[in-house]
Tab-separated table of C-alpha atoms in Angstrom:
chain	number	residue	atom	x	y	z
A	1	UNK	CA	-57.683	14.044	-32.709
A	2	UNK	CA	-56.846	17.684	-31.540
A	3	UNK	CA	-57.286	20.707	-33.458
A	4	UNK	CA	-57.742	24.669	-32.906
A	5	UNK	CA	-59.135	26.455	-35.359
A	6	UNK	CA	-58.659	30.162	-35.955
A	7	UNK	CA	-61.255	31.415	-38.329
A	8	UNK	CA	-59.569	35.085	-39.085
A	9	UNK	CA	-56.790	35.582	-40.907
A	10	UNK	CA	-56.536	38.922	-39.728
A	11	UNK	CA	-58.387	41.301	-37.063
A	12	UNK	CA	-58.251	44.986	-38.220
A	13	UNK	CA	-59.572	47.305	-35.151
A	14	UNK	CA	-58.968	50.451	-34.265
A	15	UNK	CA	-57.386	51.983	-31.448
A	16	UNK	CA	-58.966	52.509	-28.038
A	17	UNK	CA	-61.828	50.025	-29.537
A	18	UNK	CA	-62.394	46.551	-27.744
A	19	UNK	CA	-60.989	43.904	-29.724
A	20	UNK	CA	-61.595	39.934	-30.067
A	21	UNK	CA	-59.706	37.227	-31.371
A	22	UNK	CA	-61.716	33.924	-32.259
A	23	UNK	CA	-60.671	30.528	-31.685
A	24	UNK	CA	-62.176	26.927	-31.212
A	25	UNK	CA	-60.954	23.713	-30.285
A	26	UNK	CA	-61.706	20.057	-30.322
A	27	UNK	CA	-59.756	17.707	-27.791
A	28	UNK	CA	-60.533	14.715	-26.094
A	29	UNK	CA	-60.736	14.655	-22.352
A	30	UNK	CA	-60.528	18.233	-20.568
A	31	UNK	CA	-58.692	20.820	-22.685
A	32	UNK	CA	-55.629	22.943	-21.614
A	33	UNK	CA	-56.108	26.345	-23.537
A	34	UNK	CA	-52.918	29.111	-23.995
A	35	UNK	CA	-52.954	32.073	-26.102
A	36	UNK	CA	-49.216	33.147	-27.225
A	37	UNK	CA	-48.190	36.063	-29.569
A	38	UNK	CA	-45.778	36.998	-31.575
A	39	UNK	CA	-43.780	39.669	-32.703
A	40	UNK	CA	-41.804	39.968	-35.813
A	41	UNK	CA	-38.621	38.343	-35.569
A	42	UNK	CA	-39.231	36.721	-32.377
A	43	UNK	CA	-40.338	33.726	-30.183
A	44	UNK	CA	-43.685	32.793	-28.760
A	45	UNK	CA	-44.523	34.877	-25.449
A	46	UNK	CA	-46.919	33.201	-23.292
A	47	UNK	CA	-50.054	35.399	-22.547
A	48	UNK	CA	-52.617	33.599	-20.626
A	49	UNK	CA	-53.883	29.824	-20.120
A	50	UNK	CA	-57.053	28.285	-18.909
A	51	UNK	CA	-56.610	24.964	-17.047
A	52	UNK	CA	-59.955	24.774	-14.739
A	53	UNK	CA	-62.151	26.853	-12.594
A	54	UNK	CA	-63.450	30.308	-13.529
A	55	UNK	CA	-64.448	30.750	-17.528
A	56	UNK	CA	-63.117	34.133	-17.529
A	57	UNK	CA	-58.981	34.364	-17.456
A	58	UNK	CA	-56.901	36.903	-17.000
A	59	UNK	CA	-53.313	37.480	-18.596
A	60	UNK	CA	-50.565	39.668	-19.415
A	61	UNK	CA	-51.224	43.078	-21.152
A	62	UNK	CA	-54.489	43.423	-20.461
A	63	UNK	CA	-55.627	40.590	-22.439
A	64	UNK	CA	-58.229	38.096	-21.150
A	65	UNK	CA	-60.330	35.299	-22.485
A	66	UNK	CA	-63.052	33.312	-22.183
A	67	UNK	CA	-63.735	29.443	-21.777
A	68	UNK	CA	-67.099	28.435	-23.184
A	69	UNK	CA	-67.135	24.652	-22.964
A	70	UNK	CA	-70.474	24.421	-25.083
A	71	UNK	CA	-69.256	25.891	-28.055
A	72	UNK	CA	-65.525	24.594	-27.181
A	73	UNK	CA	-64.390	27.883	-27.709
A	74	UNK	CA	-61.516	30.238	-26.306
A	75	UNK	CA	-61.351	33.464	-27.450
A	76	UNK	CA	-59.011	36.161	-26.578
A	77	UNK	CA	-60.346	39.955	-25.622
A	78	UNK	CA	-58.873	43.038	-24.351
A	79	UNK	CA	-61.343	46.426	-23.946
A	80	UNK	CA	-59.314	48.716	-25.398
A	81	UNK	CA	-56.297	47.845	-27.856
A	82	UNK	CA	-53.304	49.550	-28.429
A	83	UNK	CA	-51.531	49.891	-32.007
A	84	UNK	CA	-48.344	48.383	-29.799
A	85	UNK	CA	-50.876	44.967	-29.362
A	86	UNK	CA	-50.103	44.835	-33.420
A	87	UNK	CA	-48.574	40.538	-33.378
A	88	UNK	CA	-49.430	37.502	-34.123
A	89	UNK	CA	-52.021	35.597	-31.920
A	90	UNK	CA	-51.817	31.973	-31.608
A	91	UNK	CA	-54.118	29.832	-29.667
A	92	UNK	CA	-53.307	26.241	-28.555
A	93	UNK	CA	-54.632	23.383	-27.396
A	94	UNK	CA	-53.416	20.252	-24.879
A	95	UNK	CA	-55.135	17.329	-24.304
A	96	UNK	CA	-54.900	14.004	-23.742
A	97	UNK	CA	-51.615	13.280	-26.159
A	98	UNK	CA	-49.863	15.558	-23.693
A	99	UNK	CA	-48.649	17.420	-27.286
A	100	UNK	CA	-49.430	21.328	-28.031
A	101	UNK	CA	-51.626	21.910	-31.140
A	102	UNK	CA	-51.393	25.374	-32.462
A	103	UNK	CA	-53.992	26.841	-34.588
A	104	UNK	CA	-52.884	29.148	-37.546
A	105	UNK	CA	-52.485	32.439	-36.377
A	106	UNK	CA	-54.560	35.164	-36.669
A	107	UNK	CA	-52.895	38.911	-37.346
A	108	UNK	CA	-53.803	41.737	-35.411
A	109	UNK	CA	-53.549	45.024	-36.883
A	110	UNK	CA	-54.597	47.828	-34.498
A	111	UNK	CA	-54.417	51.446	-36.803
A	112	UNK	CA	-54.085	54.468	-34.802
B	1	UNK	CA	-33.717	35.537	-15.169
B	2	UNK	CA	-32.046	34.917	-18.877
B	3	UNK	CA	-34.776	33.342	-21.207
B	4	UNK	CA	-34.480	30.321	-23.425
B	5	UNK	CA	-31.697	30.744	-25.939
B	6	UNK	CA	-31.332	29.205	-29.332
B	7	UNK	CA	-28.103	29.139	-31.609
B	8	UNK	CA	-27.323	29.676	-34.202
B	9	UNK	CA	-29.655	32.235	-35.306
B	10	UNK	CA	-29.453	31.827	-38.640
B	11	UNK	CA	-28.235	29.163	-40.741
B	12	UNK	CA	-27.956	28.715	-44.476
B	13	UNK	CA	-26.979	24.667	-45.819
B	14	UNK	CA	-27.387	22.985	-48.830
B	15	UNK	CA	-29.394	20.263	-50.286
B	16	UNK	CA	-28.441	17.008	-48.580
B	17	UNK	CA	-26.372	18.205	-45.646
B	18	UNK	CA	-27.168	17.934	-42.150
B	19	UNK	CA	-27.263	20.704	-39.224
B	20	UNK	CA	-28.018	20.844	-35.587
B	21	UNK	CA	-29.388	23.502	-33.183
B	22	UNK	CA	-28.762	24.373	-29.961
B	23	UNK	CA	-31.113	25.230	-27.085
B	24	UNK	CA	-30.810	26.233	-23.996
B	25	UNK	CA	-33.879	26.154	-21.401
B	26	UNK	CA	-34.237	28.816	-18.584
B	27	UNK	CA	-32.671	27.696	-15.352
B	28	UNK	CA	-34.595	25.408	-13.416
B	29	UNK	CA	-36.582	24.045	-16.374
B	30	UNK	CA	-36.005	20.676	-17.281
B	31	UNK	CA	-38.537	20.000	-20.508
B	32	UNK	CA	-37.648	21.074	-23.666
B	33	UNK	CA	-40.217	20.948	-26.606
B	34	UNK	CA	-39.141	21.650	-30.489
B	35	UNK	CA	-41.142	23.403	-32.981
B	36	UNK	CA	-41.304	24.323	-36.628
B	37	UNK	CA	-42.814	26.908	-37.773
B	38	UNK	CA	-43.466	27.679	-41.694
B	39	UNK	CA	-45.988	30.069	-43.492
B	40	UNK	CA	-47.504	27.124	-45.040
B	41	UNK	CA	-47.966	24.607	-42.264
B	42	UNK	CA	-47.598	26.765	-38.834
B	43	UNK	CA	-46.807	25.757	-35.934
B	44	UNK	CA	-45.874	22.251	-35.821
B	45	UNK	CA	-44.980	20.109	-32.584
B	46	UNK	CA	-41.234	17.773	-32.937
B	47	UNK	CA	-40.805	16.385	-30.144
B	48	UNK	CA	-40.579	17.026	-26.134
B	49	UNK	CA	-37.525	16.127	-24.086
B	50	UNK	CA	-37.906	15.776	-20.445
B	51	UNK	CA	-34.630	14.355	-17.930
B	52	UNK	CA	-32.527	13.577	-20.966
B	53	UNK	CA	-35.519	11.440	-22.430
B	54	UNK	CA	-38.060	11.527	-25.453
B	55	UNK	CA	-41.141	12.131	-23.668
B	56	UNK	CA	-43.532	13.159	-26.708
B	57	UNK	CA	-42.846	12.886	-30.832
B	58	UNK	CA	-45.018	14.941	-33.491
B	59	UNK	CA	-45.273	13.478	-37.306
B	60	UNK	CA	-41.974	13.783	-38.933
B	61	UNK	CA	-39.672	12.025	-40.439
B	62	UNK	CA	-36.643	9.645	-38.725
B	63	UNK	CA	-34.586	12.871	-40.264
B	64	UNK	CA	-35.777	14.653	-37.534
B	65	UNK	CA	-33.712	13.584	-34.474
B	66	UNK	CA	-33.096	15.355	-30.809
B	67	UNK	CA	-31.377	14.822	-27.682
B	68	UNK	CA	-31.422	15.934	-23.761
B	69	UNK	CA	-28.178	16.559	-22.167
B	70	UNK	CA	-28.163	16.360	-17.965
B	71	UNK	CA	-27.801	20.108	-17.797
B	72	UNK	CA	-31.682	20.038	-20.042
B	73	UNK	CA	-29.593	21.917	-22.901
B	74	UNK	CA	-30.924	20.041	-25.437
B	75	UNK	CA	-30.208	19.657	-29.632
B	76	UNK	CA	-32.171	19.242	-32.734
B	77	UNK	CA	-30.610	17.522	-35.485
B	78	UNK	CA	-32.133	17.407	-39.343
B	79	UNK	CA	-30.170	14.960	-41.344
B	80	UNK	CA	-30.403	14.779	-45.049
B	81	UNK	CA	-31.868	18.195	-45.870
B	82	UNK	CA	-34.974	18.839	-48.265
B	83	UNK	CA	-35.707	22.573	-49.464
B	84	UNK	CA	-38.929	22.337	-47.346
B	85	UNK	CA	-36.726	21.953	-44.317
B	86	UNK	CA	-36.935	25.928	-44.304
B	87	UNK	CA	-38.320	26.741	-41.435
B	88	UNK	CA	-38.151	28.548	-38.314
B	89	UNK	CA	-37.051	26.150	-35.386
B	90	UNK	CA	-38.326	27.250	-32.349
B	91	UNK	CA	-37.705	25.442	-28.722
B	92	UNK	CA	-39.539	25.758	-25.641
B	93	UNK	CA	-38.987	25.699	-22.113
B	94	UNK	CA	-41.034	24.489	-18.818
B	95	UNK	CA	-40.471	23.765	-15.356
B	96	UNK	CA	-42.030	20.027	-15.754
B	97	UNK	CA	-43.924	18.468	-18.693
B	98	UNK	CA	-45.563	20.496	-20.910
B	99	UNK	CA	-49.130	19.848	-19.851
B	100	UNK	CA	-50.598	22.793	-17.720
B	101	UNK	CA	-47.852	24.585	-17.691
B	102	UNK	CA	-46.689	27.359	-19.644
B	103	UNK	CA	-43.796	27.294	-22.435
B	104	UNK	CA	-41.391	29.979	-22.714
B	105	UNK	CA	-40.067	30.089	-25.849
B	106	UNK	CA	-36.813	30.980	-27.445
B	107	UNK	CA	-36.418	33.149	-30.576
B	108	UNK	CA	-35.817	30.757	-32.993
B	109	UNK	CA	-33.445	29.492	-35.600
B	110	UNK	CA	-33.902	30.400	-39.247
B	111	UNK	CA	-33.070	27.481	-41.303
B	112	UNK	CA	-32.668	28.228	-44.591
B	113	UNK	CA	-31.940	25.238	-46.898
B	114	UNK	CA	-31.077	26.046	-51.070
């Protein structure tokens, strides 16, 4: 079965500091990662997918991430965050059920 | 290009009634996925609609119903309410399948069942 797993509830960082948010998957066959946030009152936005080739993706904002297919993980960076980057992060997962598996969310809170 | 749009927005029923919501994709895109999203559960897949058909069903209930129209608007439908129908209802757009391909979502309806 799929699943995504977001350890942290909640990412405090500072501003102007690098920031990371975790996440790890299990899927059979060869995984489709996505990172999507969210702002209050508000949809999914789409920031940045892996689907093959290099480990290291880039996305909107200034966000990237990073495949690592031995610890089957995908988490989401940016060098220097912004108090605006302040959302909900969700990471998903497709494999082979064709069906997008969300993990929890993890809350970003960037103080000034 | 206008984004996905879902109505209504907010919506308050009773106990026992029914209700259905509205989306439409963004031009061009012809899958349609359904979400719910609650504090408790998260994100939670319904089902996919591609070219007027059920392409893809999560695990709910027969309550939980949806259609395609030929124009890829497409409707949710929630018969027989239960309090922890409360939810946020969220539907997403793509060009093709959902598979490698990104969703653009809407901004949700906020079902609100007493």
């Amino acid at each position: 079965a799929q699943s995504v797993a977001q350890p942290e509830d909640q990412v405090n960082v500072a501003e102007g500091n690098p920031l990371t948010v975790k996440c790890t998957y299990s899927v059979s066959g060869n995984p489709y990662l996505f990172w999507y946030v969210q702002y209050p009152n508000r949809g999914l936005q789409f920031l940045l997918k892996y689907i093959t080739g290099d480990n290291l993706v880039k996305g909107s904002y200034g966000f990237e991430a990073e495949f690592n297919k031995s610890q089957t993980s995908f988490h989401l960076k940016k060098p220097s965050a912004l108090v605006s980057d302040s959302a909900l992060y969700f990471c998903a997962v497709m494999g082979d059920t064709d069906k997008l598996i969300f993990g929890t969310g993890t809350r970003l809170q960037v103080f000034p | 290009k206008a984004g996905v749009t879902q109505t209504p927005r907010y919506l308050i029923k009773t106990r026992g009634q029914q209700v259905t919501l509205s989306c439409s994709p963004i031009s061009g895109h012809r899958s349609v996925s359904w979400y719910q999203q609650t504090p408790g559960q998260g994100l939670q897949f319904l089902f996919e609609y591609f070219s007027e058909t059920q392409r893809n069903k999560g695990n709910f209930p027969g309550r939980f119903s949806g259609r395609q129209f030929s124009n890829s608007r497409s409707e949710m439908n929630v018969s027989t309410l239960e309090l922890g129908d409360s939810a946020l209802y969220l539907c997403a757009s793509s060009y093709v399948l959902a598979s490698s391909y990104e969703q653009y979502f809407g901004p949700g309806t906020r079902l609100t069942v007493t």
